[in-house]
XYZ file of C-alpha atoms in Angstrom:
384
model
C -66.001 108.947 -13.927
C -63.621 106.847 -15.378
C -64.125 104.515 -18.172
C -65.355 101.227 -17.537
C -63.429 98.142 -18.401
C -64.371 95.703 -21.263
C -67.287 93.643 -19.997
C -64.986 90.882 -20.613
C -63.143 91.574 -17.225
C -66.015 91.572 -14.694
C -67.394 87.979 -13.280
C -70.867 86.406 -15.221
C -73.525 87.937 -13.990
C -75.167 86.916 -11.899
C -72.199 84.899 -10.607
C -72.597 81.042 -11.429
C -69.283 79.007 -10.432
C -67.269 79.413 -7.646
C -64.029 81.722 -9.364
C -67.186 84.416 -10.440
C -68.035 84.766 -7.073
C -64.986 85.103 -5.387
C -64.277 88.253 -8.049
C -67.707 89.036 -7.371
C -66.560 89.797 -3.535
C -63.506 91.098 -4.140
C -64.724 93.916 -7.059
C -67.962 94.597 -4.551
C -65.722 94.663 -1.607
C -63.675 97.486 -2.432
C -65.975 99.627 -3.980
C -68.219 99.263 -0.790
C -65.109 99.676 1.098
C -64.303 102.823 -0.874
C -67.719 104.301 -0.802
C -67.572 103.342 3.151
C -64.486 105.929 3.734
C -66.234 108.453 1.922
C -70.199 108.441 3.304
C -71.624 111.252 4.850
C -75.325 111.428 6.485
C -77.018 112.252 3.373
C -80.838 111.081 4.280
C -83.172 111.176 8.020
C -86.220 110.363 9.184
C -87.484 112.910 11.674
C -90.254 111.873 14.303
C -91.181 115.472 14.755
C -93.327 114.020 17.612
C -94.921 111.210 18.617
C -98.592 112.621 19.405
C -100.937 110.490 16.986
C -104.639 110.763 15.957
C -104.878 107.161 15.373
C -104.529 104.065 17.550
C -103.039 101.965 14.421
C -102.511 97.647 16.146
C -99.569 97.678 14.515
C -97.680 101.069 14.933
C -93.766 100.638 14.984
C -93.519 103.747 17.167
C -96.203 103.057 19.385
C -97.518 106.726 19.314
C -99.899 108.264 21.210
C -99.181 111.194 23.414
C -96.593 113.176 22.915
C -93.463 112.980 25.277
C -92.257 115.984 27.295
C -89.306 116.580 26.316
C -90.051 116.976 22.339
C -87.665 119.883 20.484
C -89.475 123.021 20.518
C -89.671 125.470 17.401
C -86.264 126.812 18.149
C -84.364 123.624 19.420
C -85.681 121.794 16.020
C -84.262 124.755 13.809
C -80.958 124.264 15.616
C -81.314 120.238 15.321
C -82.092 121.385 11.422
C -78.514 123.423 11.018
C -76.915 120.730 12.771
C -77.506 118.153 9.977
C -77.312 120.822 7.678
C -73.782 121.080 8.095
C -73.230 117.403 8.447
C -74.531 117.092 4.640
C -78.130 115.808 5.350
C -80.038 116.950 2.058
C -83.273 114.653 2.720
C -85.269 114.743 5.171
C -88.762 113.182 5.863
C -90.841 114.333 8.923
C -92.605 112.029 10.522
C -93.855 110.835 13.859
C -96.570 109.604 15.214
C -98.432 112.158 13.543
C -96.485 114.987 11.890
C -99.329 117.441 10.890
C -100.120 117.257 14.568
C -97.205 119.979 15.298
C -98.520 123.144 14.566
C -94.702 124.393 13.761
C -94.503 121.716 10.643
C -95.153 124.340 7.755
C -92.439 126.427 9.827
C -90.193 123.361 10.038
C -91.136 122.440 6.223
C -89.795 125.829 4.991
C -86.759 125.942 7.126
C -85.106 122.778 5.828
C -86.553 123.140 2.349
C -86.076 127.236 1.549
C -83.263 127.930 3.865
C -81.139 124.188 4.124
C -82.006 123.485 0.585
C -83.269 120.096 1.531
C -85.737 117.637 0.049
C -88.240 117.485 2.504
C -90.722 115.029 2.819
C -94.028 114.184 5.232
C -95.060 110.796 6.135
C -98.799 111.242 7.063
C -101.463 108.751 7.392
C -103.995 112.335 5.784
C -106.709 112.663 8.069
C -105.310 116.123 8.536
C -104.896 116.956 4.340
C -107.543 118.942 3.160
C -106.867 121.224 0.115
C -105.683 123.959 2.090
C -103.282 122.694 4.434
C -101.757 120.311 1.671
C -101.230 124.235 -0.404
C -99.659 125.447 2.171
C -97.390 122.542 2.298
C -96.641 122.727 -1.545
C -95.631 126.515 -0.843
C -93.826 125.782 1.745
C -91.352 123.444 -0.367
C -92.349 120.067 0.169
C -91.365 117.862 -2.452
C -92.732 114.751 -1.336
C -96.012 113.541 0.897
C -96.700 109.449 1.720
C -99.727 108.464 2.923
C -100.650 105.387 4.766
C -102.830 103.085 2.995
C -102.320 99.839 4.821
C -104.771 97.072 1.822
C -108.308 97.770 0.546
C -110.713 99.052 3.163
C -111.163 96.564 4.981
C -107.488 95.679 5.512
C -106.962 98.946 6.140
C -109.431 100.114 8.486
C -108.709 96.607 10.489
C -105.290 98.685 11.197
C -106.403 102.176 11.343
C -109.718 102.464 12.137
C -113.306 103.005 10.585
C -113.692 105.842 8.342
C -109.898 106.668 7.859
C -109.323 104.690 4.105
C -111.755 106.837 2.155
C -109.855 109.839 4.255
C -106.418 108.659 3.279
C -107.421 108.108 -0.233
C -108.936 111.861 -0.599
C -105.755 112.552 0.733
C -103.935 111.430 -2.033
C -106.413 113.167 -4.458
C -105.354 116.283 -2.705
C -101.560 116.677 -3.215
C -101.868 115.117 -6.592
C -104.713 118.071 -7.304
C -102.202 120.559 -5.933
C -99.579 119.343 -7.575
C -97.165 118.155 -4.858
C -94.167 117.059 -7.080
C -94.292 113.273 -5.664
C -97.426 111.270 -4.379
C -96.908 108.138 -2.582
C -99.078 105.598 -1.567
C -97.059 103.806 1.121
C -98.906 100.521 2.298
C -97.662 97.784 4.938
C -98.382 94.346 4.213
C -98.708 91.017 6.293
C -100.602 88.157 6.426
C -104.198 89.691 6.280
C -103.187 92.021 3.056
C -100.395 90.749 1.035
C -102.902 88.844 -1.316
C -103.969 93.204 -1.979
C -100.702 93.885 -3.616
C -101.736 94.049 -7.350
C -104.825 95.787 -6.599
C -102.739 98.440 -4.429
C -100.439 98.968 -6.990
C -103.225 99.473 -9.233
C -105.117 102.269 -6.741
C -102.018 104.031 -6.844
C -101.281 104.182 -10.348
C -104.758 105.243 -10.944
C -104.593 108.099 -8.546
C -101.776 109.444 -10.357
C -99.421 107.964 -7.186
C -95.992 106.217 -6.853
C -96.919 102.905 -4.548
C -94.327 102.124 -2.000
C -94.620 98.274 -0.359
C -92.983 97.245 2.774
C -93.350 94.094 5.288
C -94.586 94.537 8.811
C -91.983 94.326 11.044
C -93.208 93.475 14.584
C -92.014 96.044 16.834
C -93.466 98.853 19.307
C -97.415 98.307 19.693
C -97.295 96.156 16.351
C -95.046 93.317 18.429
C -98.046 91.188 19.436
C -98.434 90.655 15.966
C -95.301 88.969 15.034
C -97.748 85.786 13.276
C -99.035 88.059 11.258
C -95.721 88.609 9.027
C -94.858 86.971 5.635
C -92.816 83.671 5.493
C -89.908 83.764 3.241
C -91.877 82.200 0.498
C -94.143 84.853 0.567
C -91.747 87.853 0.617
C -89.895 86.267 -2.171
C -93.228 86.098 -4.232
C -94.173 89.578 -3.657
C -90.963 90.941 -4.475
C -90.595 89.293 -7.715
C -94.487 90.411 -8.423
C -92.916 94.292 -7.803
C -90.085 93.784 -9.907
C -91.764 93.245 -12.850
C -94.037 95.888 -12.054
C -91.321 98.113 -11.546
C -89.893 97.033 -15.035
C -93.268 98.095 -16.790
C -93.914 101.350 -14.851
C -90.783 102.320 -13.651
C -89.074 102.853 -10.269
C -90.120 105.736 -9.106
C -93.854 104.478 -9.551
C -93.547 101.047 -7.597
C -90.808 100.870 -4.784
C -90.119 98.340 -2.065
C -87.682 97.357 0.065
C -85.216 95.118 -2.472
C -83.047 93.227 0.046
C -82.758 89.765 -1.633
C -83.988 90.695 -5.129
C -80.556 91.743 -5.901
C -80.115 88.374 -6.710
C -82.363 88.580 -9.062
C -81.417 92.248 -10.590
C -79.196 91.518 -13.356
C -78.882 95.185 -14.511
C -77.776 95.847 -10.894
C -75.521 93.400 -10.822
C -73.809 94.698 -13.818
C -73.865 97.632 -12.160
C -72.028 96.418 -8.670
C -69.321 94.189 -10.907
C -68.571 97.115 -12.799
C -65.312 98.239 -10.696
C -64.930 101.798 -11.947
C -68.518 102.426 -11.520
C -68.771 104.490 -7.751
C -71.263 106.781 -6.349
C -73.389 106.739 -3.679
C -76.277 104.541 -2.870
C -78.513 106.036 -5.765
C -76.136 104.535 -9.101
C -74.540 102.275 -7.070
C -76.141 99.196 -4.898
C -75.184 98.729 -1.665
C -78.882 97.512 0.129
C -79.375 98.626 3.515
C -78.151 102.363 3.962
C -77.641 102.681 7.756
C -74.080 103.988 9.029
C -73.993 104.793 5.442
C -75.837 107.686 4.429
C -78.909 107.225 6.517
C -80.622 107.890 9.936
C -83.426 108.712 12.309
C -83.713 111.183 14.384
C -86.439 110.937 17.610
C -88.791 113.358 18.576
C -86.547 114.495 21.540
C -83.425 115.126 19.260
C -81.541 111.458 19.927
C -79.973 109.722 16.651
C -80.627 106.018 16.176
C -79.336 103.793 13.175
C -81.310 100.911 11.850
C -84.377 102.990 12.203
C -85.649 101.642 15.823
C -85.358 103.885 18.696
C -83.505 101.804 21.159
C -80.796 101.762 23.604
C -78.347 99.742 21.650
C -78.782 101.663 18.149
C -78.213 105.070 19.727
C -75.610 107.119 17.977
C -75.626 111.077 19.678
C -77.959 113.543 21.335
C -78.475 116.620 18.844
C -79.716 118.972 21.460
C -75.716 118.547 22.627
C -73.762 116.890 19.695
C -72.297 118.440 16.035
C -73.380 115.167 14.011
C -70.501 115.720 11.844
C -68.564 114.896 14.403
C -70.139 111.675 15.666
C -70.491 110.477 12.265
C -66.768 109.488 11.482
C -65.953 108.383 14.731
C -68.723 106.046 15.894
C -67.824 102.664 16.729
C -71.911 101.541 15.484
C -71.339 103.027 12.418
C -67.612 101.005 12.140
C -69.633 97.704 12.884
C -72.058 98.226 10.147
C -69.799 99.261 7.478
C -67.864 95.991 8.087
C -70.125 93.495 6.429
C -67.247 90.880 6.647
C -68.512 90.869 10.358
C -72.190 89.933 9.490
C -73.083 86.946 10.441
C -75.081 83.567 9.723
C -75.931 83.286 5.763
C -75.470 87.109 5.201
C -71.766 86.773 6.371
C -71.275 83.980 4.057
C -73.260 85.325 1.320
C -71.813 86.907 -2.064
C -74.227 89.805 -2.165
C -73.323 91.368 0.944
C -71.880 93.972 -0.322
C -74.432 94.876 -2.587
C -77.310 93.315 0.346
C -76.198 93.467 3.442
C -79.631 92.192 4.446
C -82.122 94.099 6.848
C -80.458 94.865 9.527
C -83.356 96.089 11.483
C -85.111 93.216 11.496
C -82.022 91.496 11.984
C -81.626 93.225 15.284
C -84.860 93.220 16.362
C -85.480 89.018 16.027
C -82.122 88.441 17.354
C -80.861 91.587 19.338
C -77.776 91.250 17.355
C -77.177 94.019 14.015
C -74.995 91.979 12.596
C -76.902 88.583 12.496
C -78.652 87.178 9.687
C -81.836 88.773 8.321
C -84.096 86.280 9.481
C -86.742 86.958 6.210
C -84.056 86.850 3.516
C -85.141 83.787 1.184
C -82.074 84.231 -1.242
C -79.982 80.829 0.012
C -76.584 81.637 -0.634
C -74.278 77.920 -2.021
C -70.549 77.824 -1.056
C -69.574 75.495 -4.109
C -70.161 76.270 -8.189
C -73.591 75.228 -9.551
């Protein structure tokens, strides 16, 4: 890496009058731009299936049943090579239900012993017992997150009676059998958000990371659009974490930082740094889609922005080299134009560092490129 200029020739931080923004832009611009020509699908989330033992209110995916045309063994090894050799090297399997597919162990080892992936399983536990979470650990698993949606009652409003104390034995079971990294991954709204300290807390003391992010209304959870935070409220939970984070570290407490970079003054140092470039990890960049990330459906389809729709699709895996698709996708040349966002996040001086969420963007607004409709950063044309 090359040697950093003097601090003397990057913009205050964080950018005050209307000159240190502009070089703001312009540094962020061109490393984004730079870091754009060079991205490769690095990360995926894989809905193995969508056959779930729960009836969660406010399930993204709407899960259930399982849908017929699902990869088999075989076609999901294939689907595995195939983002292999496009340079995936995470991958988290989830669903609906993951554990529910008797082939996950088999799945598990393939990417993790013979792609050399970090693999990953997003479960909500009713299925972890000591055993099967073993198995997982020998079969290479680096990382399991369990659901744990608020304290009981919050949680059991979502998920069902019974199924907290389950999820939380759970936890105690790949920490007891030493699965490299615990999480406690909780989704929070208007009847839990007031839980956050106290779910941090239960995660730390189970010897977890805690992992916080917003309901988003969609699949079986869109009747339930009143029950997401205002702005206010995001804002105030986010600066809550980001202390927290400061005191325990970032792999302990995680959340989804869109706006905070504001905030973030040792990541802003980072981003006006202009001979600083990596990837996502050491260098900000906020949302990841058309980047380096992606989801894959339980029937082999690619989708950015993590929602399975129409309008988000990218390629079919059962008949598409991903490698191929990746670099010549006109999606993925929309989203790594942020001069094309629109509304606040097209005018604002983090979007290159931001971008804002443009899930939620799309699904408020049916447009990916409009304004994230949560962010409660307010970005000011003229110096302060």
């Amino acid at each position: 890496m090359v040697e950093a200029l003097s601090r003397s020739a990057w913009p205050n931080i964080p950018p005050r009058t209307k000159e240190d923004k502009e070089e703001f832009l312009d540094i962020t611009r061109r490393k984004f731009q730079k870091m754009a020509k060079e991205a490769s699908p690095l990360e995926c989330w894989y809905s193995v299936t969508e056959r779930c033992n729960l009836h969660c209110k406010v399930c993204f995916s709407n899960s259930g049943k399982p849908w017929e045309d699902e990869l088999t063994t075989t076609e999901a090894h294939r689907l595995l090579d195939n983002i292999a050799q496009a340079g995936t090297r995470t991958i988290v399997f989830g669903g609906g239900e993951p554990t529910l597919r008797e082939d996950l162990l088999d799945l598990a080892c393939y990417a993790a012993q013979w792609k050399q992936m970090a693999v990953a399983v997003n479960t909500n536990g009713l299925l972890l017992d000591r055993k099967y979470v073993a198995a997982l650990a020998q079969a290479g698993v680096m990382q399991v997150r369990i659901s744990v949606d608020g304290l009981q009652q919050s949680h059991e409003w979502n998920r069902g009676r019974g199924t907290f104390e389950r999820a939380i034995q759970a936890i105690k079971n790949c920490v007891a059998e030493g699965i490299p990294s615990v999480v406690m991954a909780s989704i929070i709204c208007q009847l839990n958000h007031k839980e956050v300290p106290e779910l941090v807390k239960l995660a730390l003391g189970l010897g977890a990371s805690s992992v916080i992010m917003p309901l988003i209304p969609e699949g079986r959870g869109k009747p339930f659009e009143y029950l997401t935070l205002t702005k206010e409220q995001t804002r105030d939970w986010q600066r809550y974490l980001f202390k927290q984070q400061k005191a325990y570290g970032v792999n302990k407490i995680q959340f989804q930082q869109f706006c905070m970079i504001s905030e973030d003054r040792f990541a802003l140092e980072v981003a006006a740094n202009p001979d600083r470039i990596g990837t996502h990890v050491d260098t900000p960049i906020g949302h990841a889609d058309g980047m380096y990330q992606y989801a894959i459906s339980a029937n082999g389809k690619v989708y950015l922005v993590g929602t399975f729709t129409p309008e988000l699709f990218l390629c079919d895996l059962r008949e598409q080299r991903l490698s191929e698709v990746w670099h010549n996708s006109e999606l993925i040349n929309l989203l790594q134009d942020r001069d094309k966002l629109e509304g606040k996040c097209g005018r604002c001086e983090y979007r290159f560092v931001c971008g804002g969420s443009r899930r939620r963007a799309f699904l408020y607004t049916a447009d990916v490129m409009a304004e994230d409709p949560k962010c409660w950063y307010e970005p000011t044309e003229e110096a302060e």
